[in-house]
């Protein structure tokens, strides 16, 4: 699902999203507990990381800062980013023949 807003330079591309989405989806889409689009939450996290802005300065056209912060904590606690980095490292090593 794409958003109607003007994209930020920090927004995830379709190709990047196809790579990271399986690692970030902790609940099935039909679980119905998601108030905000997961891709938009990830875009919010990338915005904060890329700009270095405080959480409370999240632009109003992204999900609320508290929702992005809470989801980022869930991802961190679940080890999503470590798993993604591990698998990506393995793929890159295979690509160079190691």
PDB file of N, CA and C in Angstrom:
ATOM      1  N   UNK A   1       0.845  -1.165   0.000  1.00  0.00           N
ATOM      2  CA  UNK A   1       0.000   0.000   0.000  1.00  0.00           C
ATOM      3  C   UNK A   1       0.892   1.230   0.000  1.00  0.00           C
ATOM      4  N   UNK A   2       0.703   2.121  -0.948  1.00  0.00           N
ATOM      5  CA  UNK A   2       1.465   3.353  -0.993  1.00  0.00           C
ATOM      6  C   UNK A   2       0.628   4.485  -0.432  1.00  0.00           C
ATOM      7  N   UNK A   3       1.300   5.481   0.061  1.00  0.00           N
ATOM      8  CA  UNK A   3       0.577   6.571   0.705  1.00  0.00           C
ATOM      9  C   UNK A   3       0.371   7.715  -0.278  1.00  0.00           C
ATOM     10  N   UNK A   4      -0.646   8.548  -0.066  1.00  0.00           N
ATOM     11  CA  UNK A   4      -0.909   9.664  -0.963  1.00  0.00           C
ATOM     12  C   UNK A   4       0.011  10.866  -0.712  1.00  0.00           C
ATOM     13  N   UNK A   5       0.864  10.787   0.279  1.00  0.00           N
ATOM     14  CA  UNK A   5       1.717  11.931   0.612  1.00  0.00           C
ATOM     15  C   UNK A   5       2.896  12.035  -0.348  1.00  0.00           C
ATOM     16  N   UNK A   6       3.538  13.202  -0.365  1.00  0.00           N
ATOM     17  CA  UNK A   6       4.767  13.384  -1.129  1.00  0.00           C
ATOM     18  C   UNK A   6       5.881  12.631  -0.419  1.00  0.00           C
ATOM     19  N   UNK A   7       6.612  11.782  -1.131  1.00  0.00           N
ATOM     20  CA  UNK A   7       7.634  10.964  -0.459  1.00  0.00           C
ATOM     21  C   UNK A   7       8.814  11.806   0.031  1.00  0.00           C
ATOM     22  N   UNK A   8       9.425  11.329   1.097  1.00  0.00           N
ATOM     23  CA  UNK A   8      10.662  11.913   1.615  1.00  0.00           C
ATOM     24  C   UNK A   8      11.835  11.170   0.988  1.00  0.00           C
ATOM     25  N   UNK A   9      13.003  11.811   0.893  1.00  0.00           N
ATOM     26  CA  UNK A   9      14.181  11.099   0.368  1.00  0.00           C
ATOM     27  C   UNK A   9      14.533   9.855   1.188  1.00  0.00           C
ATOM     28  N   UNK A  10      14.120   9.819   2.440  1.00  0.00           N
ATOM     29  CA  UNK A  10      14.425   8.681   3.311  1.00  0.00           C
ATOM     30  C   UNK A  10      13.457   7.516   3.143  1.00  0.00           C
ATOM     31  N   UNK A  11      12.376   7.700   2.374  1.00  0.00           N
ATOM     32  CA  UNK A  11      11.391   6.630   2.205  1.00  0.00           C
ATOM     33  C   UNK A  11      12.018   5.401   1.557  1.00  0.00           C
ATOM     34  N   UNK A  12      11.535   4.245   1.962  1.00  0.00           N
ATOM     35  CA  UNK A  12      12.020   2.970   1.441  1.00  0.00           C
ATOM     36  C   UNK A  12      11.493   2.783   0.013  1.00  0.00           C
ATOM     37  N   UNK A  13      12.377   2.308  -0.880  1.00  0.00           N
ATOM     38  CA  UNK A  13      11.953   2.038  -2.258  1.00  0.00           C
ATOM     39  C   UNK A  13      11.172   0.723  -2.291  1.00  0.00           C
ATOM     40  N   UNK A  14      10.519   0.470  -3.403  1.00  0.00           N
ATOM     41  CA  UNK A  14       9.774  -0.787  -3.549  1.00  0.00           C
ATOM     42  C   UNK A  14      10.709  -1.990  -3.426  1.00  0.00           C
ATOM     43  N   UNK A  15      11.902  -1.892  -4.015  1.00  0.00           N
ATOM     44  CA  UNK A  15      12.864  -2.990  -3.962  1.00  0.00           C
ATOM     45  C   UNK A  15      13.355  -3.215  -2.530  1.00  0.00           C
ATOM     46  N   UNK A  16      13.658  -2.131  -1.831  1.00  0.00           N
ATOM     47  CA  UNK A  16      14.096  -2.255  -0.435  1.00  0.00           C
ATOM     48  C   UNK A  16      12.985  -2.844   0.427  1.00  0.00           C
ATOM     49  N   UNK A  17      11.766  -2.385   0.201  1.00  0.00           N
ATOM     50  CA  UNK A  17      10.639  -2.879   0.987  1.00  0.00           C
ATOM     51  C   UNK A  17      10.428  -4.371   0.752  1.00  0.00           C
ATOM     52  N   UNK A  18      10.579  -4.815  -0.502  1.00  0.00           N
ATOM     53  CA  UNK A  18      10.432  -6.241  -0.801  1.00  0.00           C
ATOM     54  C   UNK A  18      11.459  -7.064  -0.024  1.00  0.00           C
ATOM     55  N   UNK A  19      12.638  -6.503   0.204  1.00  0.00           N
ATOM     56  CA  UNK A  19      13.682  -7.205   0.950  1.00  0.00           C
ATOM     57  C   UNK A  19      13.401  -7.217   2.454  1.00  0.00           C
ATOM     58  N   UNK A  20      13.014  -6.079   3.023  1.00  0.00           N
ATOM     59  CA  UNK A  20      12.912  -5.984   4.486  1.00  0.00           C
ATOM     60  C   UNK A  20      11.552  -6.377   5.052  1.00  0.00           C
ATOM     61  N   UNK A  21      10.498  -6.289   4.269  1.00  0.00           N
ATOM     62  CA  UNK A  21       9.153  -6.558   4.795  1.00  0.00           C
ATOM     63  C   UNK A  21       9.019  -7.912   5.478  1.00  0.00           C
ATOM     64  N   UNK A  22       9.559  -9.004   4.909  1.00  0.00           N
ATOM     65  CA  UNK A  22       9.416 -10.292   5.594  1.00  0.00           C
ATOM     66  C   UNK A  22      10.070 -10.318   6.984  1.00  0.00           C
ATOM     67  N   UNK A  23      11.104  -9.521   7.184  1.00  0.00           N
ATOM     68  CA  UNK A  23      11.785  -9.477   8.483  1.00  0.00           C
ATOM     69  C   UNK A  23      11.031  -8.623   9.499  1.00  0.00           C
ATOM     70  N   UNK A  24      10.232  -7.672   9.006  1.00  0.00           N
ATOM     71  CA  UNK A  24       9.557  -6.730   9.900  1.00  0.00           C
ATOM     72  C   UNK A  24       8.122  -7.107  10.221  1.00  0.00           C
ATOM     73  N   UNK A  25       7.573  -8.057   9.514  1.00  0.00           N
ATOM     74  CA  UNK A  25       6.177  -8.443   9.721  1.00  0.00           C
ATOM     75  C   UNK A  25       6.100  -9.432  10.874  1.00  0.00           C
ATOM     76  N   UNK A  26       5.818  -8.914  12.067  1.00  0.00           N
ATOM     77  CA  UNK A  26       5.756  -9.755  13.258  1.00  0.00           C
ATOM     78  C   UNK A  26       4.386 -10.400  13.426  1.00  0.00           C
ATOM     79  N   UNK A  27       3.358  -9.763  12.878  1.00  0.00           N
ATOM     80  CA  UNK A  27       1.989 -10.291  12.927  1.00  0.00           C
ATOM     81  C   UNK A  27       1.441 -10.376  11.518  1.00  0.00           C
ATOM     82  N   UNK A  28       0.583 -11.331  11.243  1.00  0.00           N
ATOM     83  CA  UNK A  28      -0.029 -11.391   9.911  1.00  0.00           C
ATOM     84  C   UNK A  28      -0.874 -10.136   9.654  1.00  0.00           C
ATOM     85  N   UNK A  29      -0.957  -9.751   8.399  1.00  0.00           N
ATOM     86  CA  UNK A  29      -1.705  -8.548   8.012  1.00  0.00           C
ATOM     87  C   UNK A  29      -3.167  -8.617   8.480  1.00  0.00           C
ATOM     88  N   UNK A  30      -3.750  -9.821   8.461  1.00  0.00           N
ATOM     89  CA  UNK A  30      -5.161  -9.976   8.843  1.00  0.00           C
ATOM     90  C   UNK A  30      -5.380  -9.985  10.357  1.00  0.00           C
ATOM     91  N   UNK A  31      -4.325  -9.812  11.133  1.00  0.00           N
ATOM     92  CA  UNK A  31      -4.471  -9.799  12.592  1.00  0.00           C
ATOM     93  C   UNK A  31      -5.322  -8.620  13.057  1.00  0.00           C
ATOM     94  N   UNK A  32      -5.368  -7.573  12.244  1.00  0.00           N
ATOM     95  CA  UNK A  32      -6.259  -6.456  12.545  1.00  0.00           C
ATOM     96  C   UNK A  32      -5.805  -5.570  13.685  1.00  0.00           C
ATOM     97  N   UNK A  33      -4.593  -5.723  14.152  1.00  0.00           N
ATOM     98  CA  UNK A  33      -4.122  -4.902  15.267  1.00  0.00           C
ATOM     99  C   UNK A  33      -3.324  -3.702  14.790  1.00  0.00           C
ATOM    100  N   UNK A  34      -3.150  -3.572  13.506  1.00  0.00           N
ATOM    101  CA  UNK A  34      -2.305  -2.527  12.957  1.00  0.00           C
ATOM    102  C   UNK A  34      -3.142  -1.301  12.628  1.00  0.00           C
ATOM    103  N   UNK A  35      -2.830  -0.191  13.254  1.00  0.00           N
ATOM    104  CA  UNK A  35      -3.543   1.050  12.979  1.00  0.00           C
ATOM    105  C   UNK A  35      -2.898   1.803  11.817  1.00  0.00           C
ATOM    106  N   UNK A  36      -1.577   1.634  11.649  1.00  0.00           N
ATOM    107  CA  UNK A  36      -0.829   2.339  10.616  1.00  0.00           C
ATOM    108  C   UNK A  36      -0.163   1.335   9.691  1.00  0.00           C
ATOM    109  N   UNK A  37      -0.049   1.708   8.430  1.00  0.00           N
ATOM    110  CA  UNK A  37       0.613   0.875   7.433  1.00  0.00           C
ATOM    111  C   UNK A  37       2.054   0.610   7.886  1.00  0.00           C
ATOM    112  N   UNK A  38       2.456  -0.651   7.874  1.00  0.00           N
ATOM    113  CA  UNK A  38       3.784  -1.034   8.346  1.00  0.00           C
ATOM    114  C   UNK A  38       4.886  -0.344   7.544  1.00  0.00           C
ATOM    115  N   UNK A  39       4.668  -0.203   6.249  1.00  0.00           N
ATOM    116  CA  UNK A  39       5.671   0.483   5.420  1.00  0.00           C
ATOM    117  C   UNK A  39       5.819   1.939   5.839  1.00  0.00           C
ATOM    118  N   UNK A  40       4.707   2.592   6.159  1.00  0.00           N
ATOM    119  CA  UNK A  40       4.773   3.984   6.599  1.00  0.00           C
ATOM    120  C   UNK A  40       5.453   4.105   7.964  1.00  0.00           C
ATOM    121  N   UNK A  41       5.247   3.134   8.832  1.00  0.00           N
ATOM    122  CA  UNK A  41       5.932   3.132  10.128  1.00  0.00           C
ATOM    123  C   UNK A  41       7.434   2.995   9.899  1.00  0.00           C
ATOM    124  N   UNK A  42       7.828   2.096   8.996  1.00  0.00           N
ATOM    125  CA  UNK A  42       9.246   1.931   8.668  1.00  0.00           C
ATOM    126  C   UNK A  42       9.800   3.201   8.034  1.00  0.00           C
ATOM    127  N   UNK A  43       9.007   3.855   7.172  1.00  0.00           N
ATOM    128  CA  UNK A  43       9.432   5.135   6.603  1.00  0.00           C
ATOM    129  C   UNK A  43       9.652   6.171   7.704  1.00  0.00           C
ATOM    130  N   UNK A  44       8.797   6.156   8.716  1.00  0.00           N
ATOM    131  CA  UNK A  44       8.979   7.070   9.843  1.00  0.00           C
ATOM    132  C   UNK A  44      10.270   6.806  10.589  1.00  0.00           C
ATOM    133  N   UNK A  45      10.576   5.535  10.805  1.00  0.00           N
ATOM    134  CA  UNK A  45      11.826   5.175  11.474  1.00  0.00           C
ATOM    135  C   UNK A  45      13.019   5.614  10.631  1.00  0.00           C
ATOM    136  N   UNK A  46      12.955   5.370   9.330  1.00  0.00           N
ATOM    137  CA  UNK A  46      14.051   5.793   8.452  1.00  0.00           C
ATOM    138  C   UNK A  46      14.203   7.308   8.455  1.00  0.00           C
ATOM    139  N   UNK A  47      13.091   8.038   8.519  1.00  0.00           N
ATOM    140  CA  UNK A  47      13.151   9.505   8.572  1.00  0.00           C
ATOM    141  C   UNK A  47      13.933   9.952   9.808  1.00  0.00           C
ATOM    142  N   UNK A  48      13.598   9.384  10.958  1.00  0.00           N
ATOM    143  CA  UNK A  48      14.269   9.755  12.211  1.00  0.00           C
ATOM    144  C   UNK A  48      15.755   9.402  12.132  1.00  0.00           C
ATOM    145  N   UNK A  49      16.072   8.224  11.619  1.00  0.00           N
ATOM    146  CA  UNK A  49      17.465   7.793  11.530  1.00  0.00           C
ATOM    147  C   UNK A  49      18.247   8.676  10.562  1.00  0.00           C
ATOM    148  N   UNK A  50      17.686   8.931   9.397  1.00  0.00           N
ATOM    149  CA  UNK A  50      18.397   9.718   8.373  1.00  0.00           C
ATOM    150  C   UNK A  50      18.563  11.180   8.771  1.00  0.00           C
ATOM    151  N   UNK A  51      17.551  11.772   9.412  1.00  0.00           N
ATOM    152  CA  UNK A  51      17.621  13.198   9.725  1.00  0.00           C
ATOM    153  C   UNK A  51      18.226  13.471  11.102  1.00  0.00           C
ATOM    154  N   UNK A  52      18.167  12.481  11.987  1.00  0.00           N
ATOM    155  CA  UNK A  52      18.636  12.704  13.347  1.00  0.00           C
ATOM    156  C   UNK A  52      17.676  13.551  14.168  1.00  0.00           C
ATOM    157  N   UNK A  53      16.466  13.720  13.665  1.00  0.00           N
ATOM    158  CA  UNK A  53      15.473  14.532  14.358  1.00  0.00           C
ATOM    159  C   UNK A  53      14.988  13.823  15.627  1.00  0.00           C
ATOM    160  N   UNK A  54      14.599  14.580  16.635  1.00  0.00           N
ATOM    161  CA  UNK A  54      13.990  13.963  17.812  1.00  0.00           C
ATOM    162  C   UNK A  54      12.673  13.283  17.427  1.00  0.00           C
ATOM    163  N   UNK A  55      12.321  12.242  18.184  1.00  0.00           N
ATOM    164  CA  UNK A  55      11.087  11.500  17.899  1.00  0.00           C
ATOM    165  C   UNK A  55       9.879  12.417  17.790  1.00  0.00           C
ATOM    166  N   UNK A  56       9.763  13.351  18.687  1.00  0.00           N
ATOM    167  CA  UNK A  56       8.570  14.204  18.727  1.00  0.00           C
ATOM    168  C   UNK A  56       8.499  15.193  17.562  1.00  0.00           C
ATOM    169  N   UNK A  57       9.536  15.254  16.753  1.00  0.00           N
ATOM    170  CA  UNK A  57       9.546  16.133  15.586  1.00  0.00           C
ATOM    171  C   UNK A  57       9.162  15.383  14.311  1.00  0.00           C
ATOM    172  N   UNK A  58       8.616  14.198  14.456  1.00  0.00           N
ATOM    173  CA  UNK A  58       8.176  13.419  13.301  1.00  0.00           C
ATOM    174  C   UNK A  58       7.160  14.246  12.509  1.00  0.00           C
ATOM    175  N   UNK A  59       7.325  14.349  11.179  1.00  0.00           N
ATOM    176  CA  UNK A  59       6.345  15.105  10.385  1.00  0.00           C
ATOM    177  C   UNK A  59       4.933  14.560  10.546  1.00  0.00           C
ATOM    178  N   UNK A  60       3.966  15.433  10.435  1.00  0.00           N
ATOM    179  CA  UNK A  60       2.565  15.058  10.651  1.00  0.00           C
ATOM    180  C   UNK A  60       1.996  14.149   9.578  1.00  0.00           C
ATOM    181  N   UNK A  61       2.652  14.045   8.422  1.00  0.00           N
ATOM    182  CA  UNK A  61       2.121  13.174   7.379  1.00  0.00           C
ATOM    183  C   UNK A  61       2.666  11.745   7.470  1.00  0.00           C
ATOM    184  N   UNK A  62       3.493  11.471   8.473  1.00  0.00           N
ATOM    185  CA  UNK A  62       3.928  10.115   8.795  1.00  0.00           C
ATOM    186  C   UNK A  62       3.143   9.655  10.018  1.00  0.00           C
ATOM    187  N   UNK A  63       3.175   8.371  10.344  1.00  0.00           N
ATOM    188  CA  UNK A  63       2.468   7.926  11.553  1.00  0.00           C
ATOM    189  C   UNK A  63       2.991   8.681  12.790  1.00  0.00           C
ATOM    190  N   UNK A  64       2.186   8.763  13.837  1.00  0.00           N
ATOM    191  CA  UNK A  64       2.615   9.472  15.051  1.00  0.00           C
ATOM    192  C   UNK A  64       3.927   8.907  15.598  1.00  0.00           C
ATOM    193  N   UNK A  65       4.733   9.785  16.145  1.00  0.00           N
ATOM    194  CA  UNK A  65       6.053   9.372  16.622  1.00  0.00           C
ATOM    195  C   UNK A  65       5.959   8.230  17.622  1.00  0.00           C
ATOM    196  N   UNK A  66       4.969   8.255  18.490  1.00  0.00           N
ATOM    197  CA  UNK A  66       4.856   7.206  19.510  1.00  0.00           C
ATOM    198  C   UNK A  66       4.605   5.845  18.869  1.00  0.00           C
ATOM    199  N   UNK A  67       3.806   5.793  17.808  1.00  0.00           N
ATOM    200  CA  UNK A  67       3.537   4.529  17.121  1.00  0.00           C
ATOM    201  C   UNK A  67       4.805   4.008  16.453  1.00  0.00           C
ATOM    202  N   UNK A  68       5.575   4.904  15.847  1.00  0.00           N
ATOM    203  CA  UNK A  68       6.830   4.508  15.191  1.00  0.00           C
ATOM    204  C   UNK A  68       7.834   4.040  16.243  1.00  0.00           C
ATOM    205  N   UNK A  69       7.935   4.778  17.338  1.00  0.00           N
ATOM    206  CA  UNK A  69       8.867   4.415  18.406  1.00  0.00           C
ATOM    207  C   UNK A  69       8.521   3.037  18.996  1.00  0.00           C
ATOM    208  N   UNK A  70       7.244   2.827  19.287  1.00  0.00           N
ATOM    209  CA  UNK A  70       6.828   1.549  19.883  1.00  0.00           C
ATOM    210  C   UNK A  70       7.085   0.382  18.934  1.00  0.00           C
ATOM    211  N   UNK A  71       6.806   0.575  17.639  1.00  0.00           N
ATOM    212  CA  UNK A  71       7.052  -0.506  16.683  1.00  0.00           C
ATOM    213  C   UNK A  71       8.547  -0.746  16.532  1.00  0.00           C
ATOM    214  N   UNK A  72       9.347   0.309  16.536  1.00  0.00           N
ATOM    215  CA  UNK A  72      10.802   0.148  16.453  1.00  0.00           C
ATOM    216  C   UNK A  72      11.313  -0.659  17.643  1.00  0.00           C
ATOM    217  N   UNK A  73      10.755  -0.423  18.819  1.00  0.00           N
ATOM    218  CA  UNK A  73      11.152  -1.186  20.005  1.00  0.00           C
ATOM    219  C   UNK A  73      10.780  -2.661  19.842  1.00  0.00           C
ATOM    220  N   UNK A  74       9.607  -2.930  19.273  1.00  0.00           N
ATOM    221  CA  UNK A  74       9.205  -4.327  19.024  1.00  0.00           C
ATOM    222  C   UNK A  74      10.173  -4.995  18.057  1.00  0.00           C
ATOM    223  N   UNK A  75      10.532  -4.283  16.981  1.00  0.00           N
ATOM    224  CA  UNK A  75      11.472  -4.830  16.009  1.00  0.00           C
ATOM    225  C   UNK A  75      12.826  -5.101  16.657  1.00  0.00           C
ATOM    226  N   UNK A  76      13.295  -4.159  17.468  1.00  0.00           N
ATOM    227  CA  UNK A  76      14.590  -4.337  18.145  1.00  0.00           C
ATOM    228  C   UNK A  76      14.546  -5.524  19.106  1.00  0.00           C
ATOM    229  N   UNK A  77      13.490  -5.611  19.902  1.00  0.00           N
ATOM    230  CA  UNK A  77      13.364  -6.704  20.872  1.00  0.00           C
ATOM    231  C   UNK A  77      13.241  -8.069  20.200  1.00  0.00           C
ATOM    232  N   UNK A  78      12.641  -8.100  19.012  1.00  0.00           N
ATOM    233  CA  UNK A  78      12.473  -9.366  18.284  1.00  0.00           C
ATOM    234  C   UNK A  78      13.725  -9.747  17.490  1.00  0.00           C
ATOM    235  N   UNK A  79      14.717  -8.862  17.435  1.00  0.00           N
ATOM    236  CA  UNK A  79      15.948  -9.151  16.705  1.00  0.00           C
ATOM    237  C   UNK A  79      15.798  -9.080  15.193  1.00  0.00           C
ATOM    238  N   UNK A  80      14.809  -8.338  14.717  1.00  0.00           N
ATOM    239  CA  UNK A  80      14.541  -8.260  13.275  1.00  0.00           C
ATOM    240  C   UNK A  80      15.729  -7.730  12.484  1.00  0.00           C
ATOM    241  N   UNK A  81      16.357  -6.678  12.979  1.00  0.00           N
ATOM    242  CA  UNK A  81      17.444  -6.055  12.228  1.00  0.00           C
ATOM    243  C   UNK A  81      18.699  -6.924  12.235  1.00  0.00           C
ATOM    244  N   UNK A  82      18.947  -7.611  13.335  1.00  0.00           N
ATOM    245  CA  UNK A  82      20.094  -8.521  13.388  1.00  0.00           C
ATOM    246  C   UNK A  82      19.909  -9.676  12.408  1.00  0.00           C
ATOM    247  N   UNK A  83      18.695 -10.216  12.351  1.00  0.00           N
ATOM    248  CA  UNK A  83      18.400 -11.322  11.432  1.00  0.00           C
ATOM    249  C   UNK A  83      18.557 -10.871   9.985  1.00  0.00           C
ATOM    250  N   UNK A  84      18.054  -9.687   9.670  1.00  0.00           N
ATOM    251  CA  UNK A  84      18.194  -9.131   8.325  1.00  0.00           C
ATOM    252  C   UNK A  84      19.670  -8.943   7.979  1.00  0.00           C
ATOM    253  N   UNK A  85      20.450  -8.362   8.883  1.00  0.00           N
ATOM    254  CA  UNK A  85      21.876  -8.137   8.632  1.00  0.00           C
ATOM    255  C   UNK A  85      22.615  -9.460   8.456  1.00  0.00           C
ATOM    256  N   UNK A  86      22.272 -10.453   9.263  1.00  0.00           N
ATOM    257  CA  UNK A  86      22.912 -11.770   9.164  1.00  0.00           C
ATOM    258  C   UNK A  86      22.649 -12.403   7.803  1.00  0.00           C
ATOM    259  N   UNK A  87      21.387 -12.406   7.382  1.00  0.00           N
ATOM    260  CA  UNK A  87      21.035 -13.021   6.100  1.00  0.00           C
ATOM    261  C   UNK A  87      21.633 -12.246   4.926  1.00  0.00           C
ATOM    262  N   UNK A  88      21.628 -10.925   5.014  1.00  0.00           N
ATOM    263  CA  UNK A  88      22.196 -10.103   3.952  1.00  0.00           C
ATOM    264  C   UNK A  88      23.705 -10.332   3.852  1.00  0.00           C
ATOM    265  N   UNK A  89      24.369 -10.440   4.981  1.00  0.00           N
ATOM    266  CA  UNK A  89      25.804 -10.725   4.994  1.00  0.00           C
ATOM    267  C   UNK A  89      26.084 -12.069   4.317  1.00  0.00           C
ATOM    268  N   UNK A  90      25.282 -13.078   4.615  1.00  0.00           N
ATOM    269  CA  UNK A  90      25.467 -14.401   4.008  1.00  0.00           C
ATOM    270  C   UNK A  90      25.279 -14.339   2.499  1.00  0.00           C
ATOM    271  N   UNK A  91      24.290 -13.612   2.038  1.00  0.00           N
ATOM    272  CA  UNK A  91      24.039 -13.481   0.604  1.00  0.00           C
ATOM    273  C   UNK A  91      25.219 -12.765  -0.074  1.00  0.00           C
ATOM    274  N   UNK A  92      25.697 -11.710   0.557  1.00  0.00           N
ATOM    275  CA  UNK A  92      26.814 -10.969  -0.030  1.00  0.00           C
ATOM    276  C   UNK A  92      28.097 -11.800  -0.060  1.00  0.00           C
ATOM    277  N   UNK A  93      28.311 -12.592   0.978  1.00  0.00           N
ATOM    278  CA  UNK A  93      29.489 -13.472   1.004  1.00  0.00           C
ATOM    279  C   UNK A  93      29.407 -14.509  -0.114  1.00  0.00           C
ATOM    280  N   UNK A  94      28.236 -15.077  -0.312  1.00  0.00           N
ATOM    281  CA  UNK A  94      28.064 -16.047  -1.404  1.00  0.00           C
ATOM    282  C   UNK A  94      28.285 -15.381  -2.771  1.00  0.00           C
ATOM    283  N   UNK A  95      27.855 -14.141  -2.897  1.00  0.00           N
ATOM    284  CA  UNK A  95      27.986 -13.435  -4.169  1.00  0.00           C
ATOM    285  C   UNK A  95      29.451 -13.209  -4.547  1.00  0.00           C
ATOM    286  N   UNK A  96      30.324 -13.085  -3.549  1.00  0.00           N
ATOM    287  CA  UNK A  96      31.746 -12.868  -3.845  1.00  0.00           C
ATOM    288  C   UNK A  96      32.549 -14.162  -3.742  1.00  0.00           C
ATOM    289  N   UNK A  97      31.872 -15.292  -3.575  1.00  0.00           N
ATOM    290  CA  UNK A  97      32.515 -16.589  -3.590  1.00  0.00           C
ATOM    291  C   UNK A  97      33.150 -17.032  -2.287  1.00  0.00           C
ATOM    292  N   UNK A  98      32.653 -16.543  -1.167  1.00  0.00           N
ATOM    293  CA  UNK A  98      33.189 -16.968   0.137  1.00  0.00           C
ATOM    294  C   UNK A  98      32.293 -18.011   0.781  1.00  0.00           C
TER     295      UNK A  98
END
